[in-house]
C-alpha positions as a printed Julia matrix, in Angstrom:
404×3 Matrix{Float64}:
  2.71   25.98   -4.67
  1.67   22.71   -6.23
  4.51   21.22   -8.29
  2.94   19.23  -11.09
  4.63   15.98  -12.1
  6.08   16.09  -15.63
  3.06   14.51  -17.31
  0.47   16.72  -15.6
  0.35   20.12  -17.28
 -3.4    20.46  -17.85
 -3.04   23.7   -19.8
 -0.82   22.21  -22.53
 -1.81   19.43  -24.98
  0.77   16.84  -25.94
  4.26   16.54  -24.47
  5.45   19.77  -22.83
  8.81   21.3   -23.77
 10.47   20.46  -20.46
  9.86   16.74  -20.96
 11.45   16.73  -24.43
 14.51   18.46  -23.02
 14.69   16.24  -19.92
 14.7    13.03  -21.95
 17.19   14.48  -24.42
 19.54   15.51  -21.6
 19.33   12.1   -19.92
 20.08   10.2   -23.15
 23.01   12.51  -23.92
 24.36   12.13  -20.38
 24.09    8.33  -20.4
 25.71    8.16  -23.84
 28.68   10.24  -22.64
 29.01    8.51  -19.27
 28.68    4.93  -20.53
 29.87    4.93  -24.17
 30.64    1.2   -24.16
 27.38   -0.03  -22.63
 24.77    2.61  -23.51
 25.05    2.16  -27.26
 21.65    3.15  -28.66
 21.78    6.79  -27.62
 22.25    8.2   -31.12
 19.31    6.22  -32.49
 17.08    7.22  -29.57
 17.96   10.88  -30.04
 17.05   10.63  -33.71
 13.7     9.07  -32.79
 13.15   11.83  -30.26
 13.83   14.59  -32.8
 11.52   13.0   -35.36
  8.78   12.57  -32.77
  9.06   16.17  -31.59
  8.87   17.37  -35.19
  5.72   15.27  -35.62
  4.13   16.92  -32.59
  5.13   20.39  -33.8
  3.15   19.79  -37.01
 -0.08   19.24  -35.03
 -2.04   22.49  -34.51
 -2.38   23.19  -30.79
 -6.1    23.86  -31.2
 -6.6    20.27  -32.42
 -7.4    19.0   -28.94
 -5.83   16.27  -26.82
 -6.95   13.35  -28.98
 -4.78   14.58  -31.85
 -1.72   14.22  -29.67
 -2.5    10.72  -28.37
 -0.26    8.84  -30.81
  2.74   11.11  -30.2
  2.28   10.83  -26.44
  2.14    7.03  -26.59
  5.29    6.87  -28.73
  7.08    9.35  -26.46
  6.21    7.38  -23.33
  7.44    4.14  -24.92
 10.72    5.77  -25.98
 11.07    7.42  -22.57
 10.71    4.07  -20.82
 13.02    2.16  -23.17
 15.84    4.72  -23.15
 15.87    5.41  -19.42
 15.49    1.81  -18.25
 18.53    0.95  -20.39
 20.6     2.86  -17.8
 23.74    0.76  -17.16
 23.49    1.61  -13.44
 20.55   -0.8   -13.32
 23.09   -3.62  -13.42
 21.3    -5.97  -11.02
 18.61   -8.57  -11.57
 16.2    -7.96   -8.7
 15.12   -5.08   -6.51
 13.98   -5.73   -2.94
 10.74   -3.93   -2.13
  8.09   -3.94    0.57
  4.53   -3.88   -0.72
  1.76   -2.55    1.55
 -1.92   -1.75    1.39
 -2.54    1.58   -0.3
 -4.61    2.79    2.64
 -2.05    1.66    5.25
  1.41    2.94    4.29
  2.75    2.41    7.83
  4.39    5.84    8.08
  4.77    7.42   11.54
  4.04   11.11   11.88
  7.14   13.28   11.68
  7.31   13.64   15.46
  6.73    9.93   16.17
  8.62    6.65   15.93
  7.62    3.07   15.1
  6.01    2.53   18.49
  3.37    5.12   17.6
  1.93    3.19   14.65
 -0.25    0.1    14.72
  1.76   -3.14   14.85
 -0.61   -4.94   12.44
 -2.96   -4.32    9.54
 -0.69   -3.58    6.58
 -1.0    -6.61    4.33
  2.72   -6.15    3.7
  5.13   -8.55    2.03
  8.83   -8.56    1.2
  9.17   -9.04   -2.55
 11.78   -9.23   -5.3
 10.91   -7.07   -8.3
 12.5    -8.14  -11.62
 14.49   -5.17  -12.91
 15.06   -6.57  -16.39
 11.3    -6.88  -16.91
  9.46   -4.5   -14.54
  6.1    -5.58  -15.99
  6.69   -9.13  -14.77
  5.1   -10.06  -11.44
  7.33   -9.72   -8.39
  8.24  -12.74   -6.26
  7.03  -12.84   -2.67
  9.95  -13.71   -0.38
  8.37  -13.26    3.04
  4.95  -12.69    4.55
  4.9   -11.97    8.3
  2.6   -13.9    10.59
 -0.41  -12.1    11.99
 -0.3    -9.37    9.33
  2.47   -7.63   11.29
  4.4    -4.61   10.03
  7.74   -5.15    8.32
  9.93   -2.18    7.38
 13.2    -0.28    7.87
 14.85   -2.62    5.38
 18.67   -2.57    5.23
 20.5    -4.9     2.85
 23.85   -6.35    3.9
 26.92   -5.5     1.84
 27.12   -9.04    0.45
 23.48   -8.96   -0.67
 22.69  -12.24    1.1
 20.76  -10.98    4.14
 18.94   -7.91    5.4
 17.61   -6.29    8.55
 13.91   -5.68    9.14
 11.91   -4.02   11.92
  8.88   -6.03   13.07
  6.72   -6.16   16.22
  6.14   -9.46   17.98
  2.77  -10.93   18.84
  2.46   -8.63   21.85
  3.29   -5.49   19.86
  6.86   -5.17   21.14
  9.14   -3.95   18.36
 12.28   -5.85   17.48
 14.79   -6.32   14.68
 15.16   -9.49   12.66
 17.76  -10.66   10.17
 16.29  -12.19    7.03
 18.36  -14.74    5.12
 17.56  -14.52    1.41
 18.74  -18.06    0.63
 16.71  -19.87    3.3
 14.0   -17.18    3.47
 13.96  -17.26    7.25
 13.74  -14.35    9.67
 15.78  -14.65   12.87
 15.12  -12.18   15.73
 18.31  -10.46   16.89
 19.08  -10.51   20.63
 19.17   -6.83   21.46
 17.95   -4.98   24.58
 15.76   -7.64   26.16
 13.33   -5.84   28.42
  9.53   -6.07   28.21
  9.22   -2.26   28.15
 11.9    -1.63   25.5
 11.36   -1.47   21.74
 14.18   -1.83   19.21
 13.85   -0.96   15.52
 15.38    0.83   12.49
 18.82   -0.76   12.18
 21.69   -0.64    9.7
 24.77   -2.77    9.11
 28.2    -1.27    9.67
 31.03   -2.36    7.34
 32.71   -4.34   10.16
 29.59   -6.46   10.89
 28.45   -4.4    13.86
 24.87   -3.1    13.82
 23.58    0.36   14.7
 19.94    0.55   15.75
 17.45    2.74   17.56
 15.9     1.79   20.9
 13.46    3.24   23.41
 15.73    2.06   26.25
 16.4     5.66   27.48
 12.77    5.75   28.79
 12.16    9.32   27.6
  8.89   10.71   26.24
  8.29   13.51   23.72
  7.15   16.53   25.79
  4.47   18.0    23.5
  2.41   14.78   23.42
  2.47   14.3    27.19
  5.42   11.93   27.02
  3.41    9.12   25.41
  5.69    8.92   22.35
  8.66    6.81   23.41
 11.91    8.44   22.28
 14.41    6.22   20.45
 18.16    6.89   20.64
 21.0     5.19   18.78
 22.66    2.02   20.1
 25.46   -0.22   18.87
 25.48   -4.02   18.84
 29.03   -5.34   18.73
 30.06   -8.54   16.95
 30.13  -10.42   20.27
 26.61   -9.28   21.13
 27.53   -6.55   23.6
 25.37   -3.44   23.35
 26.04    0.14   24.33
 24.34    3.47   23.86
 25.71    5.91   21.26
 23.56    9.04   21.68
 22.11   10.8    24.71
 19.38   12.96   23.22
 16.13   14.19   24.72
 14.28   13.37   21.52
 14.27   10.93   18.65
 17.12    9.76   16.46
 15.95    8.38   13.1
 17.18    6.64    9.93
 20.77    5.61   10.73
 22.9     4.81    7.7
 26.59    4.68    6.83
 28.38    7.5     5.0
 31.05    6.76    2.4
 33.77    7.56    4.95
 32.41    4.98    7.4
 30.76    7.45    9.77
 27.12    7.2    10.83
 24.55    9.59    9.39
 21.23   10.05   11.19
 18.43   12.54   11.76
 18.5    14.12   15.23
 15.49   15.96   16.61
 16.61   18.83   18.81
 13.61   19.75   20.95
 14.47   23.29   22.05
 12.16   26.2    22.86
  9.32   27.06   20.44
 11.41   26.21   17.36
 11.23   22.46   17.95
  9.06   22.02   14.86
 12.0    23.11   12.68
 15.0    21.57   14.4
 15.58   18.18   12.86
 19.25   18.21   12.01
 21.2    15.72    9.93
 23.9    14.53   12.31
 27.0    12.41   11.93
 29.23   10.5    14.3
 31.86    7.83   14.35
 30.45    4.29   14.33
 31.32    4.16   18.04
 29.35    7.35   18.75
 32.41    9.59   18.91
 32.62   13.01   17.29
 28.92   13.75   17.13
 28.34   16.87   15.05
 26.07   18.47   12.5
 26.06   17.2     8.94
 23.4    19.59    7.62
 20.87   22.03    9.0
 22.06   23.39   12.35
 20.27   26.69   13.14
 18.22   26.27    9.96
 14.46   26.61    9.71
 14.31   24.93    6.29
 13.51   22.16    5.87
 11.77   21.03    9.05
 12.64   17.39    8.32
 15.16   15.48    6.22
 14.14   11.84    6.4
 15.79    8.8     4.78
 19.08   10.53    3.88
 21.59    8.35    2.01
 25.04    9.14    0.66
 25.65    9.39   -3.08
 27.97    6.56   -4.19
 31.53    7.65   -4.84
 31.05   11.21   -3.59
 32.66   12.47   -0.36
 29.77   14.66    0.82
 26.57   14.56   -1.29
 23.41   12.98    0.12
 19.88   12.53   -1.16
 17.01   13.02    1.31
 13.27   13.62    1.61
 12.42   17.13    2.82
  9.14   17.7     4.66
  7.49   19.55    7.5
  6.53   18.81   11.12
  2.73   18.67   11.46
  2.71   17.5     7.86
  2.43   14.48    5.59
  4.14   11.62    7.5
  7.78   11.04    6.51
  7.11   11.97    2.86
  8.04   15.08    0.93
 10.23   16.6    -1.75
 13.36   14.9    -3.08
 16.41   17.04   -2.34
 20.05   16.52   -3.35
 22.35   18.15   -0.79
 26.07   18.83   -0.58
 27.24   20.23    2.79
 30.54   21.14    1.13
 28.6    23.95   -0.59
 26.93   25.12    2.62
 25.11   23.63    5.59
 22.43   26.2     6.43
 18.93   26.55    4.96
 19.17   25.95    1.18
 22.87   26.89    0.86
 23.91   23.3     0.21
 21.06   22.33   -2.11
 22.35   20.95   -5.39
 18.87   20.42   -6.76
 15.27   19.6    -5.99
 13.92   16.73   -8.12
 11.97   17.52  -10.25
 13.27   21.04  -10.67
 16.2    21.08  -13.06
 17.68   24.59  -13.23
 15.33   25.97  -10.56
 16.55   27.84   -7.49
 15.31   26.3    -4.25
 13.99   28.88   -1.82
 14.14   27.94    1.89
 10.45   28.4     2.67
  9.88   28.37    6.44
  6.62   26.47    6.77
  5.46   23.76    9.17
  3.24   22.13    6.55
  5.97   22.34    3.93
  4.64   19.7     1.54
  0.91   19.76    2.33
  0.1    20.85   -1.24
  3.2    19.5    -3.04
  3.29   16.72   -5.64
  5.02   14.5    -6.47
  5.99   13.12   -3.05
  8.81   10.75   -2.29
  9.96    8.11    0.21
 13.09    5.99    0.7
 15.49    7.32   -1.98
 18.3     5.0    -3.03
 21.01    6.73   -5.08
 22.6     4.9    -7.98
 24.85    7.91   -8.65
 24.71   11.66   -8.21
 22.31   11.86  -11.17
 20.1     8.77  -11.01
 18.03    7.51   -8.1
 15.59    4.75   -7.27
 12.81    6.05   -5.06
  9.28    5.35   -3.91
  7.08    8.05   -5.43
  3.45    9.14   -5.37
  3.24   11.32   -8.51
 -0.09   12.95   -7.71
 -2.71   13.09   -4.98
 -4.81   10.33   -6.54
 -1.93    8.08   -7.59
 -0.58    4.97   -5.88
  2.9     4.78   -4.42
  5.29    3.02   -6.8
  8.97    2.41   -7.43
 10.48    4.92   -9.87
 13.8     5.66  -11.51
 14.3     9.44  -11.38
 17.1    11.67  -12.59
 18.3    15.23  -12.16
 17.07   16.24  -15.6
């Protein structure tokens, strides 16, 4: 079923009840969690109560225009109270801006080598967090309109990794220095037929990345999609293979315990459309095992998983299908300590406070679902930065979302 974003309830004029409660819950939570830094909570709650009382006095048959003033005041309060979140304690947010008609997202059974190397109009930019309405600053524009993506910021915040094809369309990984604003290609697997992309820093300065060096092709597309497995670049430049899988490994990142988390596609029998399993391993490739989803048919994909700061097991991820919207889907908070099969470990779908998540077995899981999400970045177990497309006709944008 279509899941309307909070502001899109066409059958109800004004602000719907769930939005009043969501904002109230968030303000109360922030006031309790950050009593020394989130100091206007009481005043904002009083404004909220007065505004809701004002809406309640408007007859529902008055039509939408009668609610316009209340809606404008609510949206202003909503923005002010939530963007005062003390977890937004940084000045700039790194983003990649792309053409609306060229999001650069591979299909869920493809990797970077299956998308066009150019044509995105993309730039690396710094978005002011203190004043989101202020224009962002362009930090880097690639030559030849080439793709840039798979951004991973270093722990010291001074450099980052980017995937980018060269002039011949061969994918590689560069390290961008934020001070000098220069991109330096990393020496990885240097072979004219090998593509390297999608890397992450390890805490000890090593780098995990994916590479098509195994020379394997995805069976159901005649082998033309070049499978990428995980590799490790040591501090001295030596490189070795970490995984030996028939099909793709995607989205490597580091768990809070130092282990690697990644999405592993297990291509087995007719169920291959449903067997993308969150896997974990040691940073040296040892102890490879399931993190979430072994023998599960829901969801078919869990892209862009990241650990929740300060929590031993929770992760946030984007759940989608197989022959479905590329890499995008529903935002799901998971805790494998609660269960690792189907929806057993689901803490919550966002939005969906208080709703039970049913493990619907469907290839096109999110074909009619809105809002859709990409690239979640958890600030805590309750608040997340994420790229979101609220409705079918909306643009992708950067949003602060919460569990409420």
